[in-house]
Short mmCIF file of the N, C-alpha and C atoms (twelve columns), coordinates in Angstrom:
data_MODEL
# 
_entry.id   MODEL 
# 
loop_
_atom_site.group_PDB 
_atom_site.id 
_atom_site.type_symbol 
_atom_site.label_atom_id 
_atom_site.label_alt_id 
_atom_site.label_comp_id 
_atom_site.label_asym_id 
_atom_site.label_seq_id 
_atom_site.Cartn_x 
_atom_site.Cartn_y 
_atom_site.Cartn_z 
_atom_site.pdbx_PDB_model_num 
ATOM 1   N N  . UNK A 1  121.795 75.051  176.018 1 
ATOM 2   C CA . UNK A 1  121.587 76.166  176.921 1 
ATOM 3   C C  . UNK A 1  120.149 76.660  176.761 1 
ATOM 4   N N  . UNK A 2  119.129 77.024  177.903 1 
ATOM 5   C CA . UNK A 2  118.081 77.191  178.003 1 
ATOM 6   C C  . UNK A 2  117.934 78.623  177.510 1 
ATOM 7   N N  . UNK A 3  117.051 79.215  176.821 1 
ATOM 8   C CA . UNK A 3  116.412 80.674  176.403 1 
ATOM 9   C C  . UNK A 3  117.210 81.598  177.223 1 
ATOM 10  N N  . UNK A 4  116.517 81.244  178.538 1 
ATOM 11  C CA . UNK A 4  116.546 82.378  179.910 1 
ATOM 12  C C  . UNK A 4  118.040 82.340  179.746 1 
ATOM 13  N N  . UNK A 5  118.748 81.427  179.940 1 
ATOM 14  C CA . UNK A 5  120.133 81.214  180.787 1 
ATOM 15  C C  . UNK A 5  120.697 81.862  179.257 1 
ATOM 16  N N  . UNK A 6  120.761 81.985  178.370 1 
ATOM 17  C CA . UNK A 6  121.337 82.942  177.081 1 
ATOM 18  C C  . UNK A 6  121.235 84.212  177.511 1 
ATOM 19  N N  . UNK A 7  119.949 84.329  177.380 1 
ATOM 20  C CA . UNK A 7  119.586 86.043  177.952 1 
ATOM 21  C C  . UNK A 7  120.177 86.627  178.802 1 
ATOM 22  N N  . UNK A 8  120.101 86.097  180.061 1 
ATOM 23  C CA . UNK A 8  120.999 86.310  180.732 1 
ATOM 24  C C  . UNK A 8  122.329 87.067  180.724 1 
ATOM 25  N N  . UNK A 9  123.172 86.268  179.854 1 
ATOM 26  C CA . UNK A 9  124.615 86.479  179.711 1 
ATOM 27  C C  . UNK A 9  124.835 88.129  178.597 1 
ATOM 28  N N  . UNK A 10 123.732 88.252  177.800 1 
ATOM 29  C CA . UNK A 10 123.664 89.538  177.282 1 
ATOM 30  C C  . UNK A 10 123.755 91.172  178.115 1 
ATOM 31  N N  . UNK A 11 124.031 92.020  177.356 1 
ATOM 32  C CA . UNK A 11 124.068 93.058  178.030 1 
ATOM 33  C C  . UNK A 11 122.477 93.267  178.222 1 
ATOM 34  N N  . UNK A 12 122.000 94.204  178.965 1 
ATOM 35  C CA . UNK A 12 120.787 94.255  180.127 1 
ATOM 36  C C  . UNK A 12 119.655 95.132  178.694 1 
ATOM 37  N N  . UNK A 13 120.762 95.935  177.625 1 
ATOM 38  C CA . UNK A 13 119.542 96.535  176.318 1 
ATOM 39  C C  . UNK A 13 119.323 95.499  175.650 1 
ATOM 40  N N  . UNK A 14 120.475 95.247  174.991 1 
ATOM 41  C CA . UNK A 14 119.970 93.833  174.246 1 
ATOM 42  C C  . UNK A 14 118.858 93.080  174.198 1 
ATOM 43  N N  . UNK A 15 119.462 92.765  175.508 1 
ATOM 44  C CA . UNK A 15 118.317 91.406  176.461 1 
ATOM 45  C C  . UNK A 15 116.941 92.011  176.615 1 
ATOM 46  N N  . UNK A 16 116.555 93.652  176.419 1 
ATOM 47  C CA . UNK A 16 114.932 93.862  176.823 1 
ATOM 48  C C  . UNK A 16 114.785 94.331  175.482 1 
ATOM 49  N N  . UNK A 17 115.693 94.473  174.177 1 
ATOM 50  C CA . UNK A 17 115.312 94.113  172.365 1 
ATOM 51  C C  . UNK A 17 114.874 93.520  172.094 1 
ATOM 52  N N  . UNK A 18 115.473 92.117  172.503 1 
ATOM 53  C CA . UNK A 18 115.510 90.737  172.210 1 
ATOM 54  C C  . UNK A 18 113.881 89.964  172.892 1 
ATOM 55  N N  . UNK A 19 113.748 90.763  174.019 1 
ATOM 56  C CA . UNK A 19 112.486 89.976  174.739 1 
ATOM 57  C C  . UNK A 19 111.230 91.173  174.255 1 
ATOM 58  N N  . UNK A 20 111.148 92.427  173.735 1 
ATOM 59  C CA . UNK A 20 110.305 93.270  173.208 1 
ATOM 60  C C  . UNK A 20 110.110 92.879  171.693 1 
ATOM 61  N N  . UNK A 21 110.948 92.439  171.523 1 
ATOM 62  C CA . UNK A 21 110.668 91.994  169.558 1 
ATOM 63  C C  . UNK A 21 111.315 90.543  169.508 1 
ATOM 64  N N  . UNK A 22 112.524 90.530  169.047 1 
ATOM 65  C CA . UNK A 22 113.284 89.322  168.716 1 
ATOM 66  C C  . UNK A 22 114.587 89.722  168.386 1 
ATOM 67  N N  . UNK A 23 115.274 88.331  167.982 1 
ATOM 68  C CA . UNK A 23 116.885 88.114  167.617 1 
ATOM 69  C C  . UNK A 23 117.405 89.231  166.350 1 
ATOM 70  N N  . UNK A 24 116.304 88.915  165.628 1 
ATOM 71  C CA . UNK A 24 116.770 89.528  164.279 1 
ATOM 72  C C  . UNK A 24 117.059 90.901  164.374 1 
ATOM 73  N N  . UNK A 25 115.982 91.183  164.720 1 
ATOM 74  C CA . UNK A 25 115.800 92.846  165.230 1 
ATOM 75  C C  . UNK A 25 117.039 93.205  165.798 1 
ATOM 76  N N  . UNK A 26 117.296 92.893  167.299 1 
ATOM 77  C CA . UNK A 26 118.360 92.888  167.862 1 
ATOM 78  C C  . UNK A 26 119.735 93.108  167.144 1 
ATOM 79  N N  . UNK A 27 119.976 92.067  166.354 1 
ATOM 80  C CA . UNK A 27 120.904 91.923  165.592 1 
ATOM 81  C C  . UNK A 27 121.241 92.691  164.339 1 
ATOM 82  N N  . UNK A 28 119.871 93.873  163.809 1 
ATOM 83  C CA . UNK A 28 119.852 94.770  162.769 1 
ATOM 84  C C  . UNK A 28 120.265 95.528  163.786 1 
ATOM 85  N N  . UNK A 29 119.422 96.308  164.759 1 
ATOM 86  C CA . UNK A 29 120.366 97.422  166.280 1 
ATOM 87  C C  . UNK A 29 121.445 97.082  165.672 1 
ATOM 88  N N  . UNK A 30 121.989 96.476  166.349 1 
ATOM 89  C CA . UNK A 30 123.539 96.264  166.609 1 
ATOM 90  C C  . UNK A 30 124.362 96.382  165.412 1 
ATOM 91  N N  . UNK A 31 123.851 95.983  164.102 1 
ATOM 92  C CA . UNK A 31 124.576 96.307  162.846 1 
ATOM 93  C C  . UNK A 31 124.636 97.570  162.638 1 
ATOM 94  N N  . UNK A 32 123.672 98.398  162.607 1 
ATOM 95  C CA . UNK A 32 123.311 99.802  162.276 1 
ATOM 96  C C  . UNK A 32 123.795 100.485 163.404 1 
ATOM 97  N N  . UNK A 33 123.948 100.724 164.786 1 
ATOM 98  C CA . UNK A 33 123.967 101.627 165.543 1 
ATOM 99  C C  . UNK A 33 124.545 101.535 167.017 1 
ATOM 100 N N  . UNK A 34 124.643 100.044 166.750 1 
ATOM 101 C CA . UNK A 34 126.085 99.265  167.962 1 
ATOM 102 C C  . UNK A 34 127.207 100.449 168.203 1 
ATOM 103 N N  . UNK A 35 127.256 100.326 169.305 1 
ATOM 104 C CA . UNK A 35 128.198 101.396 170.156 1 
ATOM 105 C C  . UNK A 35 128.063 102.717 170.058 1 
ATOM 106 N N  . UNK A 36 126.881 103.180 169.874 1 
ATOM 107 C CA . UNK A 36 126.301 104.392 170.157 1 
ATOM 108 C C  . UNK A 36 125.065 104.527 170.925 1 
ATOM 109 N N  . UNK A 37 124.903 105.250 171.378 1 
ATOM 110 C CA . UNK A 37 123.146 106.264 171.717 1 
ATOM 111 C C  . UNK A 37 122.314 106.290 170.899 1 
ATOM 112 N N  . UNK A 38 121.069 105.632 171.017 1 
ATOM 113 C CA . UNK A 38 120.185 105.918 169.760 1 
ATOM 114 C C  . UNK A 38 118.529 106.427 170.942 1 
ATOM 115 N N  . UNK A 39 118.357 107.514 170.441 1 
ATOM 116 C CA . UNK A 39 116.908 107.635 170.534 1 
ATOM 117 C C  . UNK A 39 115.825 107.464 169.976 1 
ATOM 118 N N  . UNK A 40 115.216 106.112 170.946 1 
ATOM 119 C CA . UNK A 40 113.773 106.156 170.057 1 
ATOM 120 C C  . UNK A 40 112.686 107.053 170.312 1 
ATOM 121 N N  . UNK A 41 112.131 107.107 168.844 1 
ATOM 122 C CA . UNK A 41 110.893 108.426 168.928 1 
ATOM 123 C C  . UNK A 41 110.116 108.367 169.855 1 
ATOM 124 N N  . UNK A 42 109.236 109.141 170.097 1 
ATOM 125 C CA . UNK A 42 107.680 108.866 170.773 1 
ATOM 126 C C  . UNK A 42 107.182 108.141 170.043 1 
ATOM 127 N N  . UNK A 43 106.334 107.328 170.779 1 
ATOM 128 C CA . UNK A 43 105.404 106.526 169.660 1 
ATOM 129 C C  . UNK A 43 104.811 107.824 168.688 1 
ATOM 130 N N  . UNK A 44 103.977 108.719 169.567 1 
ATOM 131 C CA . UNK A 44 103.098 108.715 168.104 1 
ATOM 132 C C  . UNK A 44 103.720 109.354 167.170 1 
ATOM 133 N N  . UNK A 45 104.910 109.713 167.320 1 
ATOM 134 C CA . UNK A 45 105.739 110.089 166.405 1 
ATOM 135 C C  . UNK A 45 105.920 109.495 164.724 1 
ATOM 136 N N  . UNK A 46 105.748 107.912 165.456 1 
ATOM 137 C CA . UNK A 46 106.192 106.996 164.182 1 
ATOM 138 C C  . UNK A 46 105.744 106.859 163.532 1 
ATOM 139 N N  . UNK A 47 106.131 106.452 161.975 1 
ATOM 140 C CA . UNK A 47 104.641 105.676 160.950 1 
ATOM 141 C C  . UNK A 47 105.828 104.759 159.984 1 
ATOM 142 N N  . UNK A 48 105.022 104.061 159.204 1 
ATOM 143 C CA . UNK A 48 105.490 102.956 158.707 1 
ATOM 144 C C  . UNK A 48 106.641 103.450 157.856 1 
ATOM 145 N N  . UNK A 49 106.286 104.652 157.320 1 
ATOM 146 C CA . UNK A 49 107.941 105.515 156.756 1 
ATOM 147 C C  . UNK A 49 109.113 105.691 157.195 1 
ATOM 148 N N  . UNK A 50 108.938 105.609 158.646 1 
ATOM 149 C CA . UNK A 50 109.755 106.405 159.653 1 
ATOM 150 C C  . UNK A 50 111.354 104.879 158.823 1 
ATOM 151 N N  . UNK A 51 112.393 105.454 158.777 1 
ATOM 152 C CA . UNK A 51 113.567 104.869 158.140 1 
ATOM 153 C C  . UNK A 51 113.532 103.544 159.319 1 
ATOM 154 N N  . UNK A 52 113.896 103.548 160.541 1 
ATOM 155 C CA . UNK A 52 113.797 102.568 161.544 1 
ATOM 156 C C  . UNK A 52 112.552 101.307 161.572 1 
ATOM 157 N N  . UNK A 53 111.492 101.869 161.124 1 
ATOM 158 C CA . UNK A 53 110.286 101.087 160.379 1 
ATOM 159 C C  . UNK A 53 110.552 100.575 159.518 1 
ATOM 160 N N  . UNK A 54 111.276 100.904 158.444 1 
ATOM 161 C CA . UNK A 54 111.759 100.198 157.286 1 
ATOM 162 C C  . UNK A 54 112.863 99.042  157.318 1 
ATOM 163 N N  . UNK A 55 113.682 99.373  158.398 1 
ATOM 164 C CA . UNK A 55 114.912 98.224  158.701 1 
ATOM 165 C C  . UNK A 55 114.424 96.694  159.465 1 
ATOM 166 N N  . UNK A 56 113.320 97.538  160.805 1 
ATOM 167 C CA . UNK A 56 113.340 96.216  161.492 1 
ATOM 168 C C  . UNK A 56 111.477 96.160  161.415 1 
ATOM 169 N N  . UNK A 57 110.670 96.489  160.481 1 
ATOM 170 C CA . UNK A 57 109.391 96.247  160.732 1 
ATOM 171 C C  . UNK A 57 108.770 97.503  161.517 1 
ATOM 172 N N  . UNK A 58 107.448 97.735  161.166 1 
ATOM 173 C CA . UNK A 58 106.910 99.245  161.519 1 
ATOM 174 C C  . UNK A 58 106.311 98.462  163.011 1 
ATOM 175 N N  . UNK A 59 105.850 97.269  163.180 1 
ATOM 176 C CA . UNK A 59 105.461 96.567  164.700 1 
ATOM 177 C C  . UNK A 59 106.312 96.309  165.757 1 
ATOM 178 N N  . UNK A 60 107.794 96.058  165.141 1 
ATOM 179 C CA . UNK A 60 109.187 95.811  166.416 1 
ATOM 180 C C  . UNK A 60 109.008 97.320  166.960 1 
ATOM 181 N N  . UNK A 61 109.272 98.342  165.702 1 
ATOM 182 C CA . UNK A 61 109.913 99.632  165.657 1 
ATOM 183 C C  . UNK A 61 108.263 100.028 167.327 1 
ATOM 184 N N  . UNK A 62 107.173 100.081 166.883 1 
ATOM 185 C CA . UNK A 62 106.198 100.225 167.607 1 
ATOM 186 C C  . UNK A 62 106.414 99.961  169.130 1 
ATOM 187 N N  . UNK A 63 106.782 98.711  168.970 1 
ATOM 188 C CA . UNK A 63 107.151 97.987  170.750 1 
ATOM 189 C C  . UNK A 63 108.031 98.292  171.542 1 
ATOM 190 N N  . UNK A 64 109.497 99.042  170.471 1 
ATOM 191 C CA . UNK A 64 110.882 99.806  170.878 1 
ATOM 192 C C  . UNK A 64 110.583 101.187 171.812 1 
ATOM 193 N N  . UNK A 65 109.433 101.776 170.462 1 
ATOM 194 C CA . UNK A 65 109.034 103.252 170.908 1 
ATOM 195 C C  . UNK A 65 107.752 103.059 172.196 1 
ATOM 196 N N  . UNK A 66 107.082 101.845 172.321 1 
ATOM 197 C CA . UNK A 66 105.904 102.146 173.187 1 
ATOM 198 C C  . UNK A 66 107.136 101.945 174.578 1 
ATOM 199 N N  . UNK A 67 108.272 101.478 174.400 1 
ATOM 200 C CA . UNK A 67 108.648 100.837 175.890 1 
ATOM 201 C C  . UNK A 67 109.378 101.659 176.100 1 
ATOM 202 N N  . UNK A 68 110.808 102.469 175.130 1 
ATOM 203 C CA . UNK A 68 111.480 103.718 175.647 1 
ATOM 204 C C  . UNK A 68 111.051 105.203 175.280 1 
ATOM 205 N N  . UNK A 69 110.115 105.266 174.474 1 
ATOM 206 C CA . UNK A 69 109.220 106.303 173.795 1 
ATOM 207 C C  . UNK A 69 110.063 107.433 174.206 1 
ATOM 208 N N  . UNK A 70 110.776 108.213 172.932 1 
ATOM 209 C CA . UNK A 70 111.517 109.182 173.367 1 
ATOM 210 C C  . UNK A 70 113.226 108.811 174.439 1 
ATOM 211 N N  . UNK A 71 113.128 107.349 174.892 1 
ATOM 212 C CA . UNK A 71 114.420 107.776 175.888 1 
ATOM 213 C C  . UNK A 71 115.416 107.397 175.170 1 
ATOM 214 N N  . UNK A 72 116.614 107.885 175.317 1 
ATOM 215 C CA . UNK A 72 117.881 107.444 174.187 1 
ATOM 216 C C  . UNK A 72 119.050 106.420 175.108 1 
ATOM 217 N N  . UNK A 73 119.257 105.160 174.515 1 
ATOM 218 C CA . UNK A 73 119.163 104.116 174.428 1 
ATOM 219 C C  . UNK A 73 120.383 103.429 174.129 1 
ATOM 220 N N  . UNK A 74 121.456 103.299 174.599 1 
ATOM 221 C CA . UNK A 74 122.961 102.654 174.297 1 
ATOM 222 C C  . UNK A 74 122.550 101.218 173.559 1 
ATOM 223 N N  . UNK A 75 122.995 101.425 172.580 1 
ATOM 224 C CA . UNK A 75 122.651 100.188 171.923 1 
ATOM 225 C C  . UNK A 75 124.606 99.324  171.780 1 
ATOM 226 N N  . UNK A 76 124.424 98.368  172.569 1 
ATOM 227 C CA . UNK A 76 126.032 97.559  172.655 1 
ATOM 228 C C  . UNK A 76 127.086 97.091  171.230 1 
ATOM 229 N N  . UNK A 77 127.716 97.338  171.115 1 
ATOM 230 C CA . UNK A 77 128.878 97.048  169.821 1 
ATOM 231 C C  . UNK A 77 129.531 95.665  170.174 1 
ATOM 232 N N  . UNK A 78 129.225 94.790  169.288 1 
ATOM 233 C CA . UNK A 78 130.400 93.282  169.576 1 
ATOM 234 C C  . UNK A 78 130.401 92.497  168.592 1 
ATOM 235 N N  . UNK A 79 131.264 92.094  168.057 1 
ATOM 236 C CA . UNK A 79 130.993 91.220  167.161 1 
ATOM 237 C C  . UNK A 79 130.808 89.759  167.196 1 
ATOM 238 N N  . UNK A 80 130.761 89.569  168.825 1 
ATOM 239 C CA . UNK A 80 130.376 88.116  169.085 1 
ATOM 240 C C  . UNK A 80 128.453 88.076  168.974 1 
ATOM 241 N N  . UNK A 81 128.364 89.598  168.521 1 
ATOM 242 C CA . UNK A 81 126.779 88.892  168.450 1 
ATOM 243 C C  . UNK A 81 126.273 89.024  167.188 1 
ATOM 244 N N  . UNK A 82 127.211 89.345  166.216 1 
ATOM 245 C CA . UNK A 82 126.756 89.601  164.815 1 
ATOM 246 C C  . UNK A 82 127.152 88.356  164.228 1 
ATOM 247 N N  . UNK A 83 126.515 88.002  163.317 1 
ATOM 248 C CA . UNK A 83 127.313 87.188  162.081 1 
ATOM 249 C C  . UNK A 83 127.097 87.160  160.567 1 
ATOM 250 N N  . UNK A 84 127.765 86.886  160.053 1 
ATOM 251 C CA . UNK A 84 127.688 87.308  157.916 1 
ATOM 252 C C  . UNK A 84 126.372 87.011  157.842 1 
ATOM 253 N N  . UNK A 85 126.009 87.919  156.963 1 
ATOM 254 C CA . UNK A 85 124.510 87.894  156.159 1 
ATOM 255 C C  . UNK A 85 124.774 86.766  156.084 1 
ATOM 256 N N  . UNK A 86 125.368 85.472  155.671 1 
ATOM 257 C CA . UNK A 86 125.478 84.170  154.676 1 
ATOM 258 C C  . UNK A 86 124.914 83.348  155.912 1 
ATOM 259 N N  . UNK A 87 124.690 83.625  157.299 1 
ATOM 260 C CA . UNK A 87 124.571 82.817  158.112 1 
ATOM 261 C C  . UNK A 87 123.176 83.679  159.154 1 
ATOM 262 N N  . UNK A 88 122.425 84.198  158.342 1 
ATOM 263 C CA . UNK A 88 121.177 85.246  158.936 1 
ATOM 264 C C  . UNK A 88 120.198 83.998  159.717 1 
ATOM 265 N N  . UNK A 89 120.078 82.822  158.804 1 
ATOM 266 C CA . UNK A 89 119.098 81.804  159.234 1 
ATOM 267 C C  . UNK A 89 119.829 81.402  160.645 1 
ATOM 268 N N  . UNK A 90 120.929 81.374  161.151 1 
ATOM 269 C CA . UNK A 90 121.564 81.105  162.310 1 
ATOM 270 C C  . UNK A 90 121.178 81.913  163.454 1 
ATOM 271 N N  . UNK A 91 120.583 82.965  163.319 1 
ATOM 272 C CA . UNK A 91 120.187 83.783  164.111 1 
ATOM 273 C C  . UNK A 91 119.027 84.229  164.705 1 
ATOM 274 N N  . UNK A 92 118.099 82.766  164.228 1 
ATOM 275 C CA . UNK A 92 116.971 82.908  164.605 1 
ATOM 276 C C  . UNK A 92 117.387 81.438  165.956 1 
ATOM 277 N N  . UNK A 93 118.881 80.921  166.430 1 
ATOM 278 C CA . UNK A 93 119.208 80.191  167.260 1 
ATOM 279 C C  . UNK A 93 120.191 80.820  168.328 1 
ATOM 280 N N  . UNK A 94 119.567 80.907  169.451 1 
ATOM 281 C CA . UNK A 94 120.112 81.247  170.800 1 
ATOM 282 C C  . UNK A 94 122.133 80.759  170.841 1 
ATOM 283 N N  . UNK A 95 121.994 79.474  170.523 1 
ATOM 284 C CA . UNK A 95 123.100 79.119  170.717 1 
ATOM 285 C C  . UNK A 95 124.512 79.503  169.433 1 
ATOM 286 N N  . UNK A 96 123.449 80.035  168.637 1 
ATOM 287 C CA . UNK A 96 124.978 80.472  168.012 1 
ATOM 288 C C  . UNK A 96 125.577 81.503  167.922 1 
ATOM 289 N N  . UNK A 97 124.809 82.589  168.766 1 
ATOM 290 C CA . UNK A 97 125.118 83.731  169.266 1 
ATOM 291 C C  . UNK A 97 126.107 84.498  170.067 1 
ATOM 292 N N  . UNK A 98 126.490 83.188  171.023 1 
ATOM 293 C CA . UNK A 98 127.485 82.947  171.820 1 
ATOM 294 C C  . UNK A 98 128.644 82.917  171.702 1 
# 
């Protein structure tokens, strides 16, 4: 299955996580805060302290806040997109996500 045609099939936040940073990232969201509202800060709000900086990188966290800066943000709950820490290297692959 091609990149695009994965993306696709995701819910519509996910899918602009996933294309603003990456999988991993995505996949920390969704561990931490899946099936809730999350607001991201203003950018200039942030700094490398900020707790969300610390989980997924102070540069993802940067690209989250420059694109919804301040707007709060349904982040999707499923467990077809999570999988065991024991299988983290799997998740840098489109297809096993599915």
């Amino acid at each position: 299955m091609k990149q695009d045609e994965y993306l696709d099939k995701l819910p519509e936040n996910l899918r602009l996580i996933i294309q603003l940073t990456d999988y991993r990232t995505a996949m920390i969201l969704i561990k931490h805060y899946g099936g809730s509202d999350y607001s991201f800060p203003p950018l200039k709000s942030i700094s490398e302290s900020h707790e969300l900086a610390e989980l997924l990188g102070f540069n993802n966290l940067k690209k989250l806040c420059q694109f919804w800066n301040g707007d709060i943000v349904y982040i999707p709950k499923s467990d077809r997109y999570l999988r065991s820490e024991e299988h983290t290297s799997e998740l840098q692959s489109p297809d096993h996500l599915v």
